[in-house]
CSV table of C-alpha atoms in Angstrom, one decimal:
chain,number,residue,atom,x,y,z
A,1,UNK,CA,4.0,16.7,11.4
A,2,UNK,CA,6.3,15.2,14.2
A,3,UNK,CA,9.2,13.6,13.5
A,4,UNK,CA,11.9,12.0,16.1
A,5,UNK,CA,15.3,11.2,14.1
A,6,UNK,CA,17.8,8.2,14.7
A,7,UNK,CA,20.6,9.3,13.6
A,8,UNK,CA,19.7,10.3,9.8
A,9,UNK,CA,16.5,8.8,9.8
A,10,UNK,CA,13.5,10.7,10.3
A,11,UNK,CA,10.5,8.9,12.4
A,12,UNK,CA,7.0,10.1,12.4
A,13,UNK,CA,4.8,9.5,15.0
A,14,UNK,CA,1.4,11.3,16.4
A,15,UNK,CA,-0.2,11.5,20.2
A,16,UNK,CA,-3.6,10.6,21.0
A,17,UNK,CA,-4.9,11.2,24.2
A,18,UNK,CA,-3.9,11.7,27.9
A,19,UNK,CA,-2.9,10.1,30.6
A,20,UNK,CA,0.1,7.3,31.0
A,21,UNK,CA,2.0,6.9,27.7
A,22,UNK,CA,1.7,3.7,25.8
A,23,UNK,CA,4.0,3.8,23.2
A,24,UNK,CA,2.6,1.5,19.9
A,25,UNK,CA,5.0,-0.2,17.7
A,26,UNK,CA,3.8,-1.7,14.4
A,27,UNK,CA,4.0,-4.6,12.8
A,28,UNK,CA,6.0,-5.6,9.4
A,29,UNK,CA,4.2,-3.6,6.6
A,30,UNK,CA,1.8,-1.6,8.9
A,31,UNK,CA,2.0,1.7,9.9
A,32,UNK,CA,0.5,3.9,12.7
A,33,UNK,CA,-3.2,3.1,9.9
A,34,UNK,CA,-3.1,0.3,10.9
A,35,UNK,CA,-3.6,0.8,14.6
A,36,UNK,CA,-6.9,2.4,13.7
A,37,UNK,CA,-8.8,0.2,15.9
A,38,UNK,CA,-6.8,0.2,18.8
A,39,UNK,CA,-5.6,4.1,18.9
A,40,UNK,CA,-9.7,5.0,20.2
A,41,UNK,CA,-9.9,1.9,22.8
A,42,UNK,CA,-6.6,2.6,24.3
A,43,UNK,CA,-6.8,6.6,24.1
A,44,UNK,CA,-10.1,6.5,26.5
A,45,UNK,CA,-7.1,6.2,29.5
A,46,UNK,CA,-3.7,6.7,28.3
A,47,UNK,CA,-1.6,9.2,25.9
A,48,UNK,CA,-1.1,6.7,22.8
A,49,UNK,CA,2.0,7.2,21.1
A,50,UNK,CA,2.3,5.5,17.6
A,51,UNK,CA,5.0,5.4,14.9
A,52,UNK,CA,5.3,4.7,11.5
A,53,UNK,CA,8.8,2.4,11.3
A,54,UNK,CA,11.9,3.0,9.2
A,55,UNK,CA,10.6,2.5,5.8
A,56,UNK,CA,7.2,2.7,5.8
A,57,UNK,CA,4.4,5.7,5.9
A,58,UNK,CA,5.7,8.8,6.5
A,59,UNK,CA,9.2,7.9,7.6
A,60,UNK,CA,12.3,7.8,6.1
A,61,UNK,CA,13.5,5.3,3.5
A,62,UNK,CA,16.2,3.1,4.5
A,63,UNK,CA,18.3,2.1,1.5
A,64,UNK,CA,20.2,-0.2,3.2
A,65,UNK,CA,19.7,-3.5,5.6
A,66,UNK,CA,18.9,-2.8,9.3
A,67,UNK,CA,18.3,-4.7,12.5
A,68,UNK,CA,15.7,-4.8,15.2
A,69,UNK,CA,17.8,-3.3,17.8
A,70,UNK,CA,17.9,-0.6,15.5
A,71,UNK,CA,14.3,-0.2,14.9
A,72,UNK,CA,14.3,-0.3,19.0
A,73,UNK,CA,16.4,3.1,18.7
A,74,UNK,CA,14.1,4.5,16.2
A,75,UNK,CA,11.1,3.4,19.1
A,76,UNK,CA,13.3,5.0,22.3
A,77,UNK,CA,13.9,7.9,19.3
A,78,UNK,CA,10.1,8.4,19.8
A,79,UNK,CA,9.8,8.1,23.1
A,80,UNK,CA,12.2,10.9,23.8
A,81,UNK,CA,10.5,13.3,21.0
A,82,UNK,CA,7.1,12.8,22.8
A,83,UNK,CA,8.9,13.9,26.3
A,84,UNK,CA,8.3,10.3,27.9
A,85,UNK,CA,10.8,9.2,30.0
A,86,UNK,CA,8.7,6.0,30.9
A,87,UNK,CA,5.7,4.3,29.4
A,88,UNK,CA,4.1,1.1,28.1
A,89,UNK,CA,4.9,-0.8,25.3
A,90,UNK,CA,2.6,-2.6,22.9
A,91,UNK,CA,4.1,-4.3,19.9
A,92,UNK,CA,2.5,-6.5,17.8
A,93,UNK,CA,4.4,-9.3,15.6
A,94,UNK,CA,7.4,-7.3,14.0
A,95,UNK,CA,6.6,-4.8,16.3
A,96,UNK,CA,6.4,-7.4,19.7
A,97,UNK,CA,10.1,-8.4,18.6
A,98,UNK,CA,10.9,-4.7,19.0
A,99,UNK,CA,9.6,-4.1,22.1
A,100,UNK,CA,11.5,-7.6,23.4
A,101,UNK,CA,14.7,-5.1,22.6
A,102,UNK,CA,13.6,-2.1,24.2
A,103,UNK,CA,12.4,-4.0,26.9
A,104,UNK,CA,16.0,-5.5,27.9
A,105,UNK,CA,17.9,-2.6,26.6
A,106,UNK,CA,16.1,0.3,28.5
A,107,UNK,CA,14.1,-1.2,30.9
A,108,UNK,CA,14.2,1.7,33.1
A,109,UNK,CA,12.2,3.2,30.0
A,110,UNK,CA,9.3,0.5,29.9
A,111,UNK,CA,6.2,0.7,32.2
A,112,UNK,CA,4.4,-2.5,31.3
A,113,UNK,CA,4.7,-4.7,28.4
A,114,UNK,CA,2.4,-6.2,26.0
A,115,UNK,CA,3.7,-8.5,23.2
A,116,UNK,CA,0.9,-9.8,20.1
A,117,UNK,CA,1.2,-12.3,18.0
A,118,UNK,CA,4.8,-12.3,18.1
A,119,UNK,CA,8.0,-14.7,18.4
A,120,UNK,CA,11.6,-14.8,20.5
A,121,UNK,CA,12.8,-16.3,17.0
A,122,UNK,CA,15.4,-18.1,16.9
A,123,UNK,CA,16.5,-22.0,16.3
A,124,UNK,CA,13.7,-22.8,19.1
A,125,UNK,CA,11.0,-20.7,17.5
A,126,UNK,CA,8.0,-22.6,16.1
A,127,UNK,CA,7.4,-21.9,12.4
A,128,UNK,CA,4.6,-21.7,10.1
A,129,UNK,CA,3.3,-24.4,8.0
A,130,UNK,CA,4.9,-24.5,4.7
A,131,UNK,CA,1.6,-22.8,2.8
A,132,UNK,CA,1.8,-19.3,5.0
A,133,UNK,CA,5.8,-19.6,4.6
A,134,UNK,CA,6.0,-19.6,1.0
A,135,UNK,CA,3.0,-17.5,0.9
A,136,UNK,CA,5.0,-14.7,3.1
A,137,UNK,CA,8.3,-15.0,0.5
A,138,UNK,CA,6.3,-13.9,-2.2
A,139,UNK,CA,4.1,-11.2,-1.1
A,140,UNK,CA,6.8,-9.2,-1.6
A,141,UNK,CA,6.8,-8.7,-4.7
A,142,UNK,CA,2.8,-8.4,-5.0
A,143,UNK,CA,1.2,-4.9,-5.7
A,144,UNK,CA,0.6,-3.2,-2.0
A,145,UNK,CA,-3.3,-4.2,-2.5
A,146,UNK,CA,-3.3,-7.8,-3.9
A,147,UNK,CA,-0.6,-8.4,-1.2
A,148,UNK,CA,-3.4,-7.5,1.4
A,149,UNK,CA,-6.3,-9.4,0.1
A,150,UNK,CA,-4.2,-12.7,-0.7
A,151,UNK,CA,-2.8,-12.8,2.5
A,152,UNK,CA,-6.6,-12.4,4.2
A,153,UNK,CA,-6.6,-16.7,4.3
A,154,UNK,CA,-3.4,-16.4,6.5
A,155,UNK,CA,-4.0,-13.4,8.4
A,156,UNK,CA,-7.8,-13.3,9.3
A,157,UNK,CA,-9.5,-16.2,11.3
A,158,UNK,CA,-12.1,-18.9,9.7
A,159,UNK,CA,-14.8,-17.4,11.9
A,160,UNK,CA,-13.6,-13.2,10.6
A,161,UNK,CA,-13.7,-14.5,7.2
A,162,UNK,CA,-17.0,-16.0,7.5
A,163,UNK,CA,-18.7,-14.1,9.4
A,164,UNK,CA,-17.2,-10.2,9.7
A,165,UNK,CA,-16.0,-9.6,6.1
A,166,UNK,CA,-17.1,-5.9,6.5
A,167,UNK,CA,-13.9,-6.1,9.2
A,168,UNK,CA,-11.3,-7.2,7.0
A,169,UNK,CA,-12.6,-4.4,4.1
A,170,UNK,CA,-12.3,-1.7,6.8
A,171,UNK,CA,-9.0,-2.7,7.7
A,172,UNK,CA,-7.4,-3.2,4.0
A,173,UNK,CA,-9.2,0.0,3.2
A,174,UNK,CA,-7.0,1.7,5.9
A,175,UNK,CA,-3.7,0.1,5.6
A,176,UNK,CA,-3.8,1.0,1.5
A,177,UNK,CA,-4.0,4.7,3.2
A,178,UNK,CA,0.3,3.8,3.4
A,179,UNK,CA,0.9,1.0,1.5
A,180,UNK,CA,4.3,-1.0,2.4
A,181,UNK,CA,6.8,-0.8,-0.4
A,182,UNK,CA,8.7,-4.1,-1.7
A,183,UNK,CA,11.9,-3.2,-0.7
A,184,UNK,CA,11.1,-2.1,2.8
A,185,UNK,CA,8.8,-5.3,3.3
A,186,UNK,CA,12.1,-7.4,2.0
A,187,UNK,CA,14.1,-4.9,4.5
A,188,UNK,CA,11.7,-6.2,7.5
A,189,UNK,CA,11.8,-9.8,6.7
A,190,UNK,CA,15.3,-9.7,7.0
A,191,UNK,CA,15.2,-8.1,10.3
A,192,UNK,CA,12.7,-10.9,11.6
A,193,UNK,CA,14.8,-13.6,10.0
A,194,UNK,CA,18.1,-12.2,12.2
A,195,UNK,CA,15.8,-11.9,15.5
A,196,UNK,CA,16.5,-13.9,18.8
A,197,UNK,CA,16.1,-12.9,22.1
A,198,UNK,CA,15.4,-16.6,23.5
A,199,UNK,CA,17.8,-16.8,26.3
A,200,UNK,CA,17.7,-13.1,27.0
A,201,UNK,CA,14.2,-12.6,28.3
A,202,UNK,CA,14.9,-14.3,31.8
A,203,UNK,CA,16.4,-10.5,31.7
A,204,UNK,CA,12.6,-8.4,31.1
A,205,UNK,CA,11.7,-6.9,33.9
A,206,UNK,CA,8.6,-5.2,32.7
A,207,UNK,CA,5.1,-6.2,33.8
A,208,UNK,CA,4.6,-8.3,30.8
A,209,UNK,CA,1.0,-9.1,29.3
A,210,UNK,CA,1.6,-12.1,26.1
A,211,UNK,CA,-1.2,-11.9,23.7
A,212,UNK,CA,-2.0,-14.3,20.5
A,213,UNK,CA,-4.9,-15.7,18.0
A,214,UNK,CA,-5.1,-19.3,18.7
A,215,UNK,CA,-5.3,-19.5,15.2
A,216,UNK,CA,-2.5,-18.1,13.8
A,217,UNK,CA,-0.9,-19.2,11.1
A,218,UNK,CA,1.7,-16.8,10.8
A,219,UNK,CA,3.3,-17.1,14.1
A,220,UNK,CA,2.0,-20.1,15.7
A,221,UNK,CA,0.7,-20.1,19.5
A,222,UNK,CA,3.4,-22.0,20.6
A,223,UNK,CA,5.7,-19.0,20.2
A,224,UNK,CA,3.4,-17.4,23.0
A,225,UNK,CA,3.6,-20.0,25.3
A,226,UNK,CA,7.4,-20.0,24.6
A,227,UNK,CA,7.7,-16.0,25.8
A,228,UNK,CA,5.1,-16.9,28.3
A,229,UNK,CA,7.0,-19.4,30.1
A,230,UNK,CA,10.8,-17.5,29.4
A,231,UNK,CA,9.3,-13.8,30.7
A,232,UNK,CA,9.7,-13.6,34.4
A,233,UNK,CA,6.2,-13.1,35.6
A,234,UNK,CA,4.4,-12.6,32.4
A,235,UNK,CA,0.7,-13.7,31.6
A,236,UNK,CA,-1.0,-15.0,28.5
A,237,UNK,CA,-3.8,-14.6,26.7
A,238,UNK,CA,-4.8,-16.9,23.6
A,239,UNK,CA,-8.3,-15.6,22.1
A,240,UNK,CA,-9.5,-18.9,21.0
A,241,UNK,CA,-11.1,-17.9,16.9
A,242,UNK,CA,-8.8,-15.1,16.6
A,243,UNK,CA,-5.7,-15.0,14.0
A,244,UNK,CA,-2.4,-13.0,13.5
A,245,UNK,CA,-4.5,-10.3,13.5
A,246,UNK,CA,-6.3,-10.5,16.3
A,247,UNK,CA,-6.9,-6.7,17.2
A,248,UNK,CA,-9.4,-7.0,14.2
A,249,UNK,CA,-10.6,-10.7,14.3
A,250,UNK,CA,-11.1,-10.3,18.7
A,251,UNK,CA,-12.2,-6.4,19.4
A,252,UNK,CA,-12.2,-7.8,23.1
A,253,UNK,CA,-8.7,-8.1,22.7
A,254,UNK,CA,-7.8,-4.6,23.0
A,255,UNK,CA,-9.9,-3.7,25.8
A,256,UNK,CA,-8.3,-6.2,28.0
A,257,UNK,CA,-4.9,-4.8,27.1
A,258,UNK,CA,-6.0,-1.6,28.3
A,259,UNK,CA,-7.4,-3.5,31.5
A,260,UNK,CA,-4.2,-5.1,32.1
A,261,UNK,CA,-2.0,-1.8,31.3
A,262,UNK,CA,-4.2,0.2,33.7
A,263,UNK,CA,-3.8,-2.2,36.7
A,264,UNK,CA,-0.2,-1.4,36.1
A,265,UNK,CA,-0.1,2.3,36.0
A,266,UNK,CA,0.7,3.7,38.9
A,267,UNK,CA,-2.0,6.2,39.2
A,268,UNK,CA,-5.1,4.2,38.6
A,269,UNK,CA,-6.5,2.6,41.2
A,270,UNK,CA,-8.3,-0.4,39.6
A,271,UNK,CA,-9.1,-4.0,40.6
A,272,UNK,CA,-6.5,-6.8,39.7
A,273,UNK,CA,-6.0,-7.4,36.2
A,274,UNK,CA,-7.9,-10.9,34.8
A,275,UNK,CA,-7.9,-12.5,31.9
A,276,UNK,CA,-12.2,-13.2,32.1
């Protein structure tokens, strides 16, 4: 079992893979399960390094509050357990306003990043409608597995639900492998709720790749366009029928992050990254 530590806290994270390092960081109640569907479309080129964040999986319990910066130290904890001194960075929601931290506080750590369904937060962030918000405060305190299939109206797109149930089983069936507890859930809301990085990205320097559902209605699109527009540089990418998650809802999705991360490693000689 590897684990990186932060100060007292102990991190676990696996490898999969060779080749550039892209360094995964989870979103709020997920843990490295949860990548399941990414980890073999992203391994096929590059060492994948996933975690499972303060609180959840196989890492330490936190008893107390905590920040995002200080989930980035627990990701840059990683990074220097897995021997990288530079690599990509995928985060996706909780784990896109993570990488926003490690991207302006080590950017001579970060490759190329790729932000998912995630926010800058802050006064100027676009919320949720009223029906996800209130949905969100209460999962909480829902059993691990009725938290998962009540939230599948606000998570999933209308075409998933529809029409690739057998997608959203698969996935539930692999995040119960870890299931979030309440007070680390209430631990990461918190974080989220402190989060703004809104007039610091003029500062990212990273090749930066700005992913989201279309239909999201956890973190609205306009948050993407937002990052979009603030990131020096950066490109989006809004699957049109995809959701908050769209790794499972868009299987595309991944494979053009891989597209995008390749063009910007140094050793692959590929053509220039598009968006088709």
């Amino acid at each position: 079992m590897a684990v990186a530590r932060n100060g007292t806290v102990k991190i676990y994270w696996e490898s999969t893979g060779q080749g550039p390092a892209v360094l995964l960081i989870a979103g709020q109640g997920m843990t490295v399960d949860g990548w399941w569907a990414t980890i073999p479309v992203l391994s096929r080129s590059f060492r994948v390094i996933a975690f499972d964040n303060r609180d959840t999986g196989r890492s330490g319990r936190v008893p107390w509050a905590y920040s995002v910066p200080q989930m980035a130290g627990d990701a840059m904890a990683v990074l220097d357990a897995a021997g990288e001194q530079r690599a990509h960075v995928y985060g996706i929601s909780l784990g896109g306003l993570v990488a926003q931290e490690l991207a302006l506080r080590h950017p001579d750590r970060v490759q190329g990043l790729v932000l998912g369904a995630t926010t800058a937060g802050g006064p100027t962030a676009a919320l949720p409608a009223t029906m996800p918000m209130t949905f969100f405060a209460r999962a909480g305190i829902m059993g691990p597995e009725e938290a998962e299939w009540a939230a599948v109206p606000y998570t999933y797109s209308e075409t998933t639900r529809r029409l690739h149930a057998d997608r959203i089983a698969a996935n539930i069936a692999q995040r119960m492998g870890s299931p979030t507890e309440t007070f680390a859930y209430l631990h990461q809301a918190a974080a989220v709720a402190k989060h703004d990085t809104h007039d610091r990205l003029a500062r990212i320097t990273a090749p930066t790749l700005v992913v989201h559902g279309e239909e999201d209605l956890v973190v609205p699109a306009a948050n993407a366009l937002q990052l979009a527009e603030s990131i020096p540089g950066a490109r989006l990418r809004v699957w049109p029928g995809a959701g908050h998650l769209y790794i499972i809802d868009e299987p595309r999705a991944d494979r053009e992050i891989a597209r995008f991360l390749e063009h910007h490693s140094p050793i692959w000689p590929v053509p220039e990254f598009a968006s088709a």
